[in-house]
Tab-separated table of C-alpha atoms and ligand atoms in Angstrom:
chain	number	residue	atom	x	y	z
A	43	UNK	CA	111.898	89.699	112.780
A	44	UNK	CA	113.985	93.225	112.272
A	45	UNK	CA	117.233	93.396	113.358
A	46	UNK	CA	118.523	96.844	115.875
A	47	UNK	CA	122.092	96.963	115.901
A	48	UNK	CA	123.620	99.506	118.656
A	49	UNK	CA	126.654	101.174	117.169
A	50	UNK	CA	128.069	102.947	120.386
A	51	UNK	CA	131.075	104.587	118.804
A	52	UNK	CA	133.690	105.712	120.533
A	53	UNK	CA	131.220	106.187	123.847
A	54	UNK	CA	130.375	104.445	126.918
A	55	UNK	CA	133.612	103.514	128.662
A	56	UNK	CA	133.174	100.451	131.730
A	57	UNK	CA	131.348	99.743	134.129
A	58	UNK	CA	128.749	101.964	132.475
A	59	UNK	CA	128.591	99.915	129.414
A	60	UNK	CA	128.162	97.004	131.602
A	61	UNK	CA	124.961	98.417	133.540
A	62	UNK	CA	123.538	100.187	130.332
A	63	UNK	CA	123.852	96.214	128.586
A	64	UNK	CA	122.012	94.734	131.600
A	65	UNK	CA	119.547	97.559	131.498
A	66	UNK	CA	118.661	96.929	127.533
A	67	UNK	CA	118.537	93.591	128.853
A	68	UNK	CA	115.926	93.618	131.769
A	69	UNK	CA	113.921	95.945	129.826
A	70	UNK	CA	113.914	93.922	126.262
A	71	UNK	CA	113.514	90.941	127.678
A	72	UNK	CA	110.126	90.261	126.894
A	73	UNK	CA	110.807	90.915	123.083
A	74	UNK	CA	113.074	88.319	123.016
A	75	UNK	CA	111.417	86.428	120.263
A	76	UNK	CA	110.277	89.581	118.109
A	77	UNK	CA	113.777	91.310	117.355
A	78	UNK	CA	117.669	90.918	117.326
A	79	UNK	CA	119.789	92.673	118.516
A	80	UNK	CA	123.187	93.283	118.636
A	81	UNK	CA	125.024	96.080	120.510
A	82	UNK	CA	128.621	97.154	118.054
A	83	UNK	CA	130.838	97.861	121.451
A	84	UNK	CA	134.763	99.560	121.843
A	85	UNK	CA	136.644	96.091	121.934
A	86	UNK	CA	137.694	97.038	125.309
A	87	UNK	CA	134.314	96.291	126.755
A	88	UNK	CA	133.241	93.669	123.912
A	89	UNK	CA	134.415	90.911	127.111
A	90	UNK	CA	132.629	92.158	129.929
A	91	UNK	CA	129.581	92.815	127.559
A	92	UNK	CA	129.065	89.782	125.760
A	93	UNK	CA	129.381	88.078	129.561
A	94	UNK	CA	126.007	90.800	130.535
A	95	UNK	CA	124.337	89.403	127.440
A	96	UNK	CA	125.734	85.875	127.145
A	97	UNK	CA	122.779	83.129	126.273
A	98	UNK	CA	120.549	86.073	125.756
A	99	UNK	CA	118.819	87.101	122.526
A	100	UNK	CA	121.203	90.080	122.583
A	101	UNK	CA	124.180	89.680	120.781
A	102	UNK	CA	127.830	91.466	121.045
A	103	UNK	CA	129.809	93.223	117.962
A	104	UNK	CA	133.341	94.716	117.325
A	105	UNK	CA	133.300	98.265	115.467
A	106	UNK	CA	136.147	96.951	113.357
A	107	UNK	CA	138.951	94.253	113.324
A	108	UNK	CA	142.154	94.182	111.962
A	109	UNK	CA	143.192	92.605	108.111
A	110	UNK	CA	145.520	90.886	110.067
A	111	UNK	CA	145.178	87.461	111.599
A	112	UNK	CA	148.144	88.028	113.980
A	113	UNK	CA	151.385	88.948	114.108
A	114	UNK	CA	153.656	92.407	114.940
A	115	UNK	CA	150.789	94.636	114.362
A	116	UNK	CA	150.988	97.118	117.101
A	117	UNK	CA	147.561	98.262	118.394
A	118	UNK	CA	145.417	95.996	116.334
A	119	UNK	CA	142.488	93.525	117.304
A	120	UNK	CA	142.179	90.166	115.201
A	121	UNK	CA	138.909	89.040	114.223
A	122	UNK	CA	139.516	85.929	116.322
A	123	UNK	CA	139.970	87.772	119.157
A	124	UNK	CA	137.132	89.794	119.118
A	125	UNK	CA	135.297	86.806	118.501
A	126	UNK	CA	137.127	84.754	121.742
A	127	UNK	CA	135.982	88.224	123.755
A	128	UNK	CA	132.017	87.237	122.822
A	129	UNK	CA	131.598	89.121	119.726
A	130	UNK	CA	129.310	87.243	117.168
A	131	UNK	CA	129.819	90.210	114.338
A	132	UNK	CA	131.633	92.798	113.292
A	133	UNK	CA	131.266	96.155	111.257
A	134	UNK	CA	133.267	96.437	108.320
A	135	UNK	CA	134.224	99.552	106.381
A	136	UNK	CA	131.979	101.710	108.754
A	137	UNK	CA	132.325	105.247	106.897
A	138	UNK	CA	133.827	106.832	110.075
A	139	UNK	CA	136.528	104.490	109.220
A	140	UNK	CA	137.113	105.285	105.835
A	141	UNK	CA	137.453	108.794	106.351
A	142	UNK	CA	139.110	109.306	109.249
A	143	UNK	CA	141.026	106.249	109.475
A	144	UNK	CA	141.445	106.016	105.642
A	145	UNK	CA	140.209	102.284	104.875
A	146	UNK	CA	140.176	101.165	101.325
A	147	UNK	CA	138.534	98.534	99.395
A	148	UNK	CA	141.638	96.033	99.494
A	149	UNK	CA	142.022	95.977	103.020
A	150	UNK	CA	138.103	95.630	103.988
A	151	UNK	CA	138.231	92.353	101.389
A	152	UNK	CA	141.001	91.309	104.289
A	153	UNK	CA	138.858	92.643	107.211
A	154	UNK	CA	135.701	91.016	105.017
A	155	UNK	CA	138.213	87.232	105.300
A	156	UNK	CA	139.444	87.680	108.681
A	157	UNK	CA	135.510	87.923	109.980
A	158	UNK	CA	134.535	85.389	108.586
A	159	UNK	CA	137.510	82.760	108.988
A	160	UNK	CA	136.807	84.064	112.913
A	161	UNK	CA	133.437	83.264	112.778
A	162	UNK	CA	131.880	86.104	112.785
A	163	UNK	CA	128.848	87.729	111.163
A	164	UNK	CA	130.462	90.936	109.228
A	165	UNK	CA	128.255	93.436	108.385
A	166	UNK	CA	129.343	95.916	105.339
A	167	UNK	CA	128.858	99.278	105.985
A	168	UNK	CA	128.141	101.209	102.074
A	169	UNK	CA	127.303	104.400	101.297
A	170	UNK	CA	127.275	107.823	99.928
A	171	UNK	CA	128.647	111.442	100.196
A	172	UNK	CA	126.105	114.646	99.956
A	173	UNK	CA	128.816	115.611	97.043
A	174	UNK	CA	128.620	112.002	95.507
A	175	UNK	CA	124.932	112.185	95.672
A	176	UNK	CA	124.392	115.503	94.290
A	177	UNK	CA	126.613	114.356	91.575
A	178	UNK	CA	124.810	111.297	91.055
A	179	UNK	CA	127.647	109.165	91.407
A	180	UNK	CA	125.697	106.677	94.200
A	181	UNK	CA	125.398	103.572	91.666
A	182	UNK	CA	129.191	104.477	91.572
A	183	UNK	CA	129.914	104.283	94.864
A	184	UNK	CA	127.624	101.549	95.757
A	185	UNK	CA	129.010	99.500	93.012
A	186	UNK	CA	132.508	100.450	94.028
A	187	UNK	CA	132.128	99.168	97.989
A	188	UNK	CA	130.066	96.643	97.275
A	189	UNK	CA	133.414	94.921	95.180
A	190	UNK	CA	135.063	93.726	98.025
A	191	UNK	CA	132.286	90.708	97.949
A	192	UNK	CA	133.515	89.154	95.192
A	193	UNK	CA	136.607	87.198	96.383
A	194	UNK	CA	134.770	86.679	99.712
A	195	UNK	CA	133.385	83.480	101.108
A	196	UNK	CA	130.136	83.444	102.715
A	197	UNK	CA	129.926	80.045	103.092
A	198	UNK	CA	126.858	79.040	105.424
A	199	UNK	CA	126.589	83.407	106.971
A	200	UNK	CA	123.459	85.899	105.783
A	201	UNK	CA	124.581	88.578	103.866
A	202	UNK	CA	124.365	91.492	106.533
A	203	UNK	CA	125.101	95.196	104.252
A	204	UNK	CA	123.991	98.577	106.467
A	205	UNK	CA	123.081	101.244	103.840
A	206	UNK	CA	124.275	104.733	105.789
A	207	UNK	CA	124.658	107.635	103.467
A	208	UNK	CA	127.288	109.824	105.198
A	209	UNK	CA	125.491	112.684	104.739
A	210	UNK	CA	122.436	110.935	107.318
A	211	UNK	CA	124.471	110.467	110.128
A	212	UNK	CA	125.089	111.780	113.341
A	213	UNK	CA	123.162	115.074	111.368
A	214	UNK	CA	119.684	114.485	112.248
A	215	UNK	CA	118.601	114.484	109.131
A	216	UNK	CA	117.493	110.989	107.915
A	217	UNK	CA	117.666	109.414	104.465
A	218	UNK	CA	113.862	109.372	103.314
A	219	UNK	CA	111.718	106.385	102.540
A	220	UNK	CA	112.185	106.769	99.173
A	221	UNK	CA	115.920	107.280	99.067
A	222	UNK	CA	116.534	104.168	101.340
A	223	UNK	CA	113.731	102.029	99.343
A	224	UNK	CA	115.976	103.777	95.747
A	225	UNK	CA	119.252	102.439	97.439
A	226	UNK	CA	118.539	99.323	98.602
A	227	UNK	CA	117.317	98.193	95.444
A	228	UNK	CA	120.645	99.157	93.955
A	229	UNK	CA	122.114	97.534	96.371
A	230	UNK	CA	120.368	94.241	96.123
A	231	UNK	CA	120.825	94.476	92.069
A	232	UNK	CA	124.617	95.052	92.442
A	233	UNK	CA	124.785	92.311	95.216
A	234	UNK	CA	122.936	90.372	92.816
A	235	UNK	CA	125.530	90.468	90.350
A	236	UNK	CA	128.092	89.694	92.305
A	237	UNK	CA	126.534	86.641	94.401
A	238	UNK	CA	124.083	84.407	93.876
A	239	UNK	CA	122.656	85.677	97.166
A	240	UNK	CA	120.180	87.638	98.853
A	241	UNK	CA	121.276	90.885	101.164
A	242	UNK	CA	120.170	91.632	104.138
A	243	UNK	CA	120.320	95.304	103.996
A	244	UNK	CA	120.025	97.518	107.488
A	245	UNK	CA	119.337	101.203	107.320
A	246	UNK	CA	121.734	104.019	109.456
A	247	UNK	CA	122.019	107.321	109.559
A	248	UNK	CA	119.653	109.044	112.290
A	249	UNK	CA	117.222	106.846	113.072
A	250	UNK	CA	115.440	108.193	116.200
A	251	UNK	CA	112.176	107.434	117.779
A	252	UNK	CA	110.470	109.572	115.859
A	253	UNK	CA	111.506	108.180	112.666
A	254	UNK	CA	111.279	104.595	113.220
A	255	UNK	CA	107.873	103.451	113.013
A	256	UNK	CA	108.565	104.658	108.344
A	257	UNK	CA	111.921	103.315	108.345
A	258	UNK	CA	110.883	100.265	109.321
A	259	UNK	CA	108.289	99.633	107.622
A	260	UNK	CA	109.968	99.981	104.111
A	261	UNK	CA	110.148	96.396	102.763
A	262	UNK	CA	113.372	96.271	101.811
A	263	UNK	CA	114.762	97.150	105.574
A	264	UNK	CA	116.092	94.256	107.262
A	265	UNK	CA	116.562	96.600	110.244
A	266	UNK	CA	118.287	99.257	111.589
A	267	UNK	CA	121.996	100.609	112.318
A	268	UNK	CA	121.843	103.403	114.726
A	269	UNK	CA	124.789	105.220	116.599
A	270	UNK	CA	123.038	108.482	118.560
A	271	UNK	CA	120.045	107.166	119.458
A	272	UNK	CA	121.046	103.852	120.968
A	273	UNK	CA	123.173	105.456	123.737
A	274	UNK	CA	120.290	105.763	125.948
A	275	UNK	CA	117.586	103.826	127.417
A	276	UNK	CA	114.712	106.231	126.508
A	277	UNK	CA	115.984	107.122	122.784
A	278	UNK	CA	116.858	102.635	122.224
A	279	UNK	CA	113.880	101.028	123.962
A	280	UNK	CA	111.272	102.566	121.539
A	281	UNK	CA	113.561	101.772	118.715
A	282	UNK	CA	113.477	98.045	119.901
A	283	UNK	CA	109.981	98.195	120.775
A	284	UNK	CA	109.516	99.241	116.782
A	285	UNK	CA	111.598	96.665	115.896
A	286	UNK	CA	109.451	93.819	117.633
A	287	UNK	CA	106.364	95.346	116.135
A	288	UNK	CA	107.321	93.537	112.963
A	289	UNK	CA	107.463	90.212	115.298
A	290	UNK	CA	109.267	87.323	114.512
B	542	LIG	P1	123.648	107.639	113.822
B	542	LIG	O1	124.491	106.806	113.199
B	542	LIG	O2	122.674	106.706	114.074
B	542	LIG	O3	124.206	108.662	114.845
B	542	LIG	O4	123.700	108.648	112.963
B	542	LIG	C1	124.641	105.560	112.475
B	542	LIG	C2	126.008	105.246	112.549
B	542	LIG	O5	126.984	105.902	112.358
B	542	LIG	O6	126.187	103.748	112.542
Protein backbone atom coordinates (compact mmCIF):
# COMPACT_ATOMS: atom_id res chain seq x y z
CA UNK A 1 0.00 0.00 0.00
CA UNK A 2 1.45 3.37 -0.97
CA UNK A 3 1.17 6.37 1.33
CA UNK A 4 -0.04 9.85 0.46
CA UNK A 5 0.99 12.41 3.04
CA UNK A 6 -0.28 15.97 2.64
CA UNK A 7 1.76 18.82 4.06
CA UNK A 8 -0.57 21.81 4.27
CA UNK A 9 2.21 24.09 5.57
CA UNK A 10 0.91 27.56 6.54
CA UNK A 11 -2.36 27.24 4.61
CA UNK A 12 -6.03 26.38 5.11
CA UNK A 13 -7.21 28.11 8.28
CA UNK A 14 -10.45 27.12 9.97
CA UNK A 15 -13.15 26.65 8.84
CA UNK A 16 -11.83 25.87 5.33
CA UNK A 17 -9.59 23.18 6.77
CA UNK A 18 -12.57 21.27 8.15
CA UNK A 19 -14.60 21.58 4.95
CA UNK A 20 -11.63 20.48 2.88
CA UNK A 21 -10.93 17.46 5.11
CA UNK A 22 -14.60 16.44 4.75
CA UNK A 23 -14.31 16.79 0.98
CA UNK A 24 -11.17 14.66 0.93
CA UNK A 25 -12.86 11.94 2.94
CA UNK A 26 -16.04 11.99 0.85
CA UNK A 27 -14.10 11.64 -2.37
CA UNK A 28 -11.63 8.99 -1.23
CA UNK A 29 -13.55 6.70 1.11
CA UNK A 30 -13.95 3.98 -1.51
CA UNK A 31 -10.14 3.79 -1.68
CA UNK A 32 -9.77 3.13 2.04
CA UNK A 33 -8.19 -0.29 1.65
CA UNK A 34 -5.80 0.72 -1.09
CA UNK A 35 -3.94 3.70 0.32
CA UNK A 36 -3.08 5.50 3.52
CA UNK A 37 -3.55 9.25 3.81
CA UNK A 38 -2.19 11.51 6.54
CA UNK A 39 -2.98 15.24 6.57
CA UNK A 40 -0.21 17.28 8.22
CA UNK A 41 -2.09 20.37 9.28
CA UNK A 42 -1.20 23.48 11.32
CA UNK A 43 -1.44 22.89 15.08
CA UNK A 44 -4.55 25.01 15.49
CA UNK A 45 -6.43 22.87 12.97
CA UNK A 46 -5.38 19.51 14.40
CA UNK A 47 -8.24 18.97 16.80
CA UNK A 48 -11.00 19.94 14.39
CA UNK A 49 -9.58 18.12 11.37
CA UNK A 50 -8.87 15.02 13.48
CA UNK A 51 -12.51 15.01 14.59
CA UNK A 52 -13.62 15.03 10.95
CA UNK A 53 -11.49 12.04 9.96
CA UNK A 54 -11.76 10.11 13.23
CA UNK A 55 -12.27 6.36 12.68
CA UNK A 56 -11.59 6.66 8.97
CA UNK A 57 -8.54 5.53 7.00
CA UNK A 58 -7.31 9.13 7.02
CA UNK A 59 -5.00 10.22 9.80
CA UNK A 60 -3.77 13.62 10.87
CA UNK A 61 -0.29 14.76 11.74
CA UNK A 62 1.53 17.81 13.08
CA UNK A 63 4.11 19.63 10.99
CA UNK A 64 6.46 20.00 13.95
CA UNK A 65 6.57 19.48 17.69
CA UNK A 66 8.58 20.92 20.54
CA UNK A 67 11.80 19.28 21.66
CA UNK A 68 10.57 19.84 25.20
CA UNK A 69 7.92 17.81 27.00
CA UNK A 70 6.48 20.67 29.01
CA UNK A 71 7.52 23.77 30.91
CA UNK A 72 8.16 27.48 30.47
CA UNK A 73 8.65 27.44 26.67
CA UNK A 74 6.38 30.15 25.33
CA UNK A 75 4.91 29.40 21.94
CA UNK A 76 5.80 25.72 21.89
CA UNK A 77 3.42 22.83 21.25
CA UNK A 78 4.47 19.45 22.62
CA UNK A 79 4.24 16.09 20.92
CA UNK A 80 1.85 14.95 23.65
CA UNK A 81 -0.41 17.93 22.97
CA UNK A 82 -0.44 17.04 19.27
CA UNK A 83 -1.32 13.44 20.10
CA UNK A 84 -4.07 14.56 22.48
CA UNK A 85 -5.47 16.74 19.69
CA UNK A 86 -5.74 13.67 17.48
CA UNK A 87 -2.44 13.52 15.60
CA UNK A 88 -1.01 10.10 14.77
CA UNK A 89 2.21 11.37 13.19
CA UNK A 90 4.57 14.34 13.09
CA UNK A 91 7.02 15.73 10.55
CA UNK A 92 10.51 16.14 11.98
CA UNK A 93 13.14 18.36 10.38
CA UNK A 94 11.30 19.54 7.29
CA UNK A 95 13.77 21.59 5.22
CA UNK A 96 11.73 24.74 5.79
CA UNK A 97 12.10 24.25 9.55
CA UNK A 98 15.83 23.69 9.13
CA UNK A 99 16.18 26.73 6.87
CA UNK A 100 13.90 29.33 8.45
CA UNK A 101 13.87 28.22 12.07
CA UNK A 102 17.44 27.07 12.50
CA UNK A 103 16.62 23.48 13.37
CA UNK A 104 19.76 21.49 13.96
CA UNK A 105 20.43 17.79 14.44
CA UNK A 106 20.72 17.71 18.27
CA UNK A 107 17.30 19.37 18.51
CA UNK A 108 15.81 17.08 15.89
CA UNK A 109 17.03 14.09 17.84
CA UNK A 110 15.17 15.40 20.91
CA UNK A 111 12.06 15.98 18.82
CA UNK A 112 12.20 12.42 17.55
CA UNK A 113 12.36 11.16 21.12
CA UNK A 114 9.46 13.36 22.24
CA UNK A 115 7.38 12.16 19.29
CA UNK A 116 8.00 8.51 20.08
CA UNK A 117 7.27 9.04 23.79
CA UNK A 118 3.94 10.55 22.77
CA UNK A 119 3.25 7.55 20.54
CA UNK A 120 3.37 9.66 17.39
CA UNK A 121 4.88 8.21 14.24
CA UNK A 122 7.75 10.53 13.27
CA UNK A 123 8.46 11.25 9.62
CA UNK A 124 12.08 12.35 9.40
CA UNK A 125 12.59 14.71 6.46
CA UNK A 126 15.98 14.74 4.76
CA UNK A 127 17.39 16.06 1.51
CA UNK A 128 20.17 18.08 -0.05
CA UNK A 129 20.21 21.61 -1.42
CA UNK A 130 21.14 22.26 -5.06
CA UNK A 131 24.51 23.58 -3.95
CA UNK A 132 25.22 20.42 -1.97
CA UNK A 133 24.16 18.25 -4.93
CA UNK A 134 26.41 20.19 -7.30
CA UNK A 135 29.33 19.84 -4.93
CA UNK A 136 28.79 16.07 -4.76
CA UNK A 137 27.85 16.23 -1.07
CA UNK A 138 24.62 14.24 -1.13
CA UNK A 139 25.98 11.31 0.85
CA UNK A 140 27.68 13.57 3.38
CA UNK A 141 24.51 15.57 4.01
CA UNK A 142 22.24 12.51 4.20
CA UNK A 143 24.63 10.88 6.67
CA UNK A 144 24.54 13.99 8.82
CA UNK A 145 20.74 14.25 8.70
CA UNK A 146 20.18 10.53 9.34
CA UNK A 147 22.66 10.46 12.22
CA UNK A 148 19.81 11.58 14.54
CA UNK A 149 18.44 8.04 14.34
CA UNK A 150 21.41 6.70 16.26
CA UNK A 151 20.20 7.18 19.81
CA UNK A 152 16.50 6.91 19.13
CA UNK A 153 14.51 3.90 20.32
CA UNK A 154 11.87 3.21 17.67
CA UNK A 155 10.29 0.36 19.66
CA UNK A 156 7.80 -1.21 17.26
CA UNK A 157 7.21 1.90 15.17
CA UNK A 158 7.76 2.00 11.42
CA UNK A 159 10.71 4.11 10.36
CA UNK A 160 9.36 6.71 7.96
CA UNK A 161 11.78 8.91 6.08
CA UNK A 162 10.79 11.58 3.58
CA UNK A 163 13.47 12.24 0.98
CA UNK A 164 12.81 15.79 -0.13
CA UNK A 165 15.59 17.42 -2.13
CA UNK A 166 15.38 21.09 -1.17
CA UNK A 167 15.76 22.21 -4.79
CA UNK A 168 12.61 20.28 -5.72
CA UNK A 169 10.34 21.66 -3.00
CA UNK A 170 7.78 24.12 -4.33
CA UNK A 171 9.78 24.72 -7.50
CA UNK A 172 7.81 22.68 -10.01
CA UNK A 173 11.00 20.72 -10.72
CA UNK A 174 10.78 17.21 -9.29
CA UNK A 175 13.73 14.88 -8.93
CA UNK A 176 13.94 12.35 -11.76
CA UNK A 177 13.13 8.69 -11.06
CA UNK A 178 16.84 7.93 -11.38
CA UNK A 179 17.79 10.61 -8.86
CA UNK A 180 15.09 9.38 -6.48
CA UNK A 181 16.17 5.75 -6.79
CA UNK A 182 19.80 6.63 -6.13
CA UNK A 183 19.01 8.75 -3.09
CA UNK A 184 16.61 6.15 -1.67
CA UNK A 185 19.23 3.43 -2.07
CA UNK A 186 21.74 5.62 -0.28
CA UNK A 187 19.29 6.32 2.54
CA UNK A 188 18.58 2.58 2.93
CA UNK A 189 22.28 1.87 3.05
CA UNK A 190 23.02 4.58 5.63
CA UNK A 191 20.05 3.63 7.80
CA UNK A 192 21.14 -0.01 7.61
CA UNK A 193 24.48 0.98 9.11
CA UNK A 194 22.79 2.83 11.97
CA UNK A 195 19.82 0.57 12.72
CA UNK A 196 18.85 -2.94 11.74
CA UNK A 197 15.59 -1.79 10.26
CA UNK A 198 14.34 -1.14 6.75
CA UNK A 199 12.86 2.33 6.43
CA UNK A 200 9.78 3.25 4.44
CA UNK A 201 10.96 6.10 2.23
CA UNK A 202 8.62 8.71 0.84
CA UNK A 203 9.54 11.13 -1.92
CA UNK A 204 8.62 14.80 -1.66
CA UNK A 205 9.27 17.79 -3.91
CA UNK A 206 6.90 19.12 -6.58
CA UNK A 207 4.80 15.96 -6.69
CA UNK A 208 1.85 16.65 -8.99
CA UNK A 209 -0.77 14.84 -11.06
CA UNK A 210 1.66 15.12 -13.99
CA UNK A 211 4.47 13.14 -12.36
CA UNK A 212 2.75 10.98 -9.73
CA UNK A 213 2.59 7.88 -11.91
CA UNK A 214 6.31 7.69 -12.65
CA UNK A 215 7.17 8.47 -9.04
CA UNK A 216 4.81 5.88 -7.56
CA UNK A 217 6.13 3.29 -10.01
CA UNK A 218 9.59 3.46 -8.42
CA UNK A 219 9.82 0.33 -6.23
CA UNK A 220 11.66 2.09 -3.38
CA UNK A 221 9.00 4.80 -3.13
CA UNK A 222 6.67 3.89 -0.25
CA UNK A 223 4.63 6.99 -0.90
CA UNK A 224 4.76 10.74 -1.33
CA UNK A 225 4.83 13.84 0.85
CA UNK A 226 2.97 16.55 -1.01
CA UNK A 227 2.85 20.28 -0.38
CA UNK A 228 1.31 22.53 -3.03
CA UNK A 229 -0.69 19.85 -4.83
CA UNK A 230 -2.30 18.73 -1.56
CA UNK A 231 -4.12 22.00 -1.05
CA UNK A 232 -6.84 21.51 -3.66
CA UNK A 233 -9.09 18.57 -4.37
CA UNK A 234 -8.48 18.72 -8.11
CA UNK A 235 -4.75 18.19 -7.69
CA UNK A 236 -4.85 16.02 -4.55
CA UNK A 237 -7.40 13.42 -5.67
CA UNK A 238 -5.42 12.27 -8.72
CA UNK A 239 -2.48 11.59 -6.40
CA UNK A 240 -4.61 9.48 -4.07
CA UNK A 241 -6.16 7.60 -6.98
CA UNK A 242 -2.75 6.83 -8.45
CA UNK A 243 -1.50 5.61 -5.07
CA UNK A 244 -4.59 3.40 -4.81
CA UNK A 245 -3.73 1.80 -8.16
CA UNK A 246 -0.84 0.15 -6.40
CA UNK A 247 -3.36 -1.65 -4.19
CA UNK A 248 -3.30 -3.19 -0.76
P1 LIG B 1 5.82 20.68 -2.61
O1 LIG B 1 6.23 20.56 -1.07
O2 LIG B 1 5.02 19.46 -2.95
O3 LIG B 1 5.01 21.95 -2.70
O4 LIG B 1 7.07 20.75 -3.40
C1 LIG B 1 6.62 19.33 -0.52
C2 LIG B 1 7.01 19.52 0.92
O5 LIG B 1 7.60 20.54 1.26
O6 LIG B 1 6.74 18.64 1.77
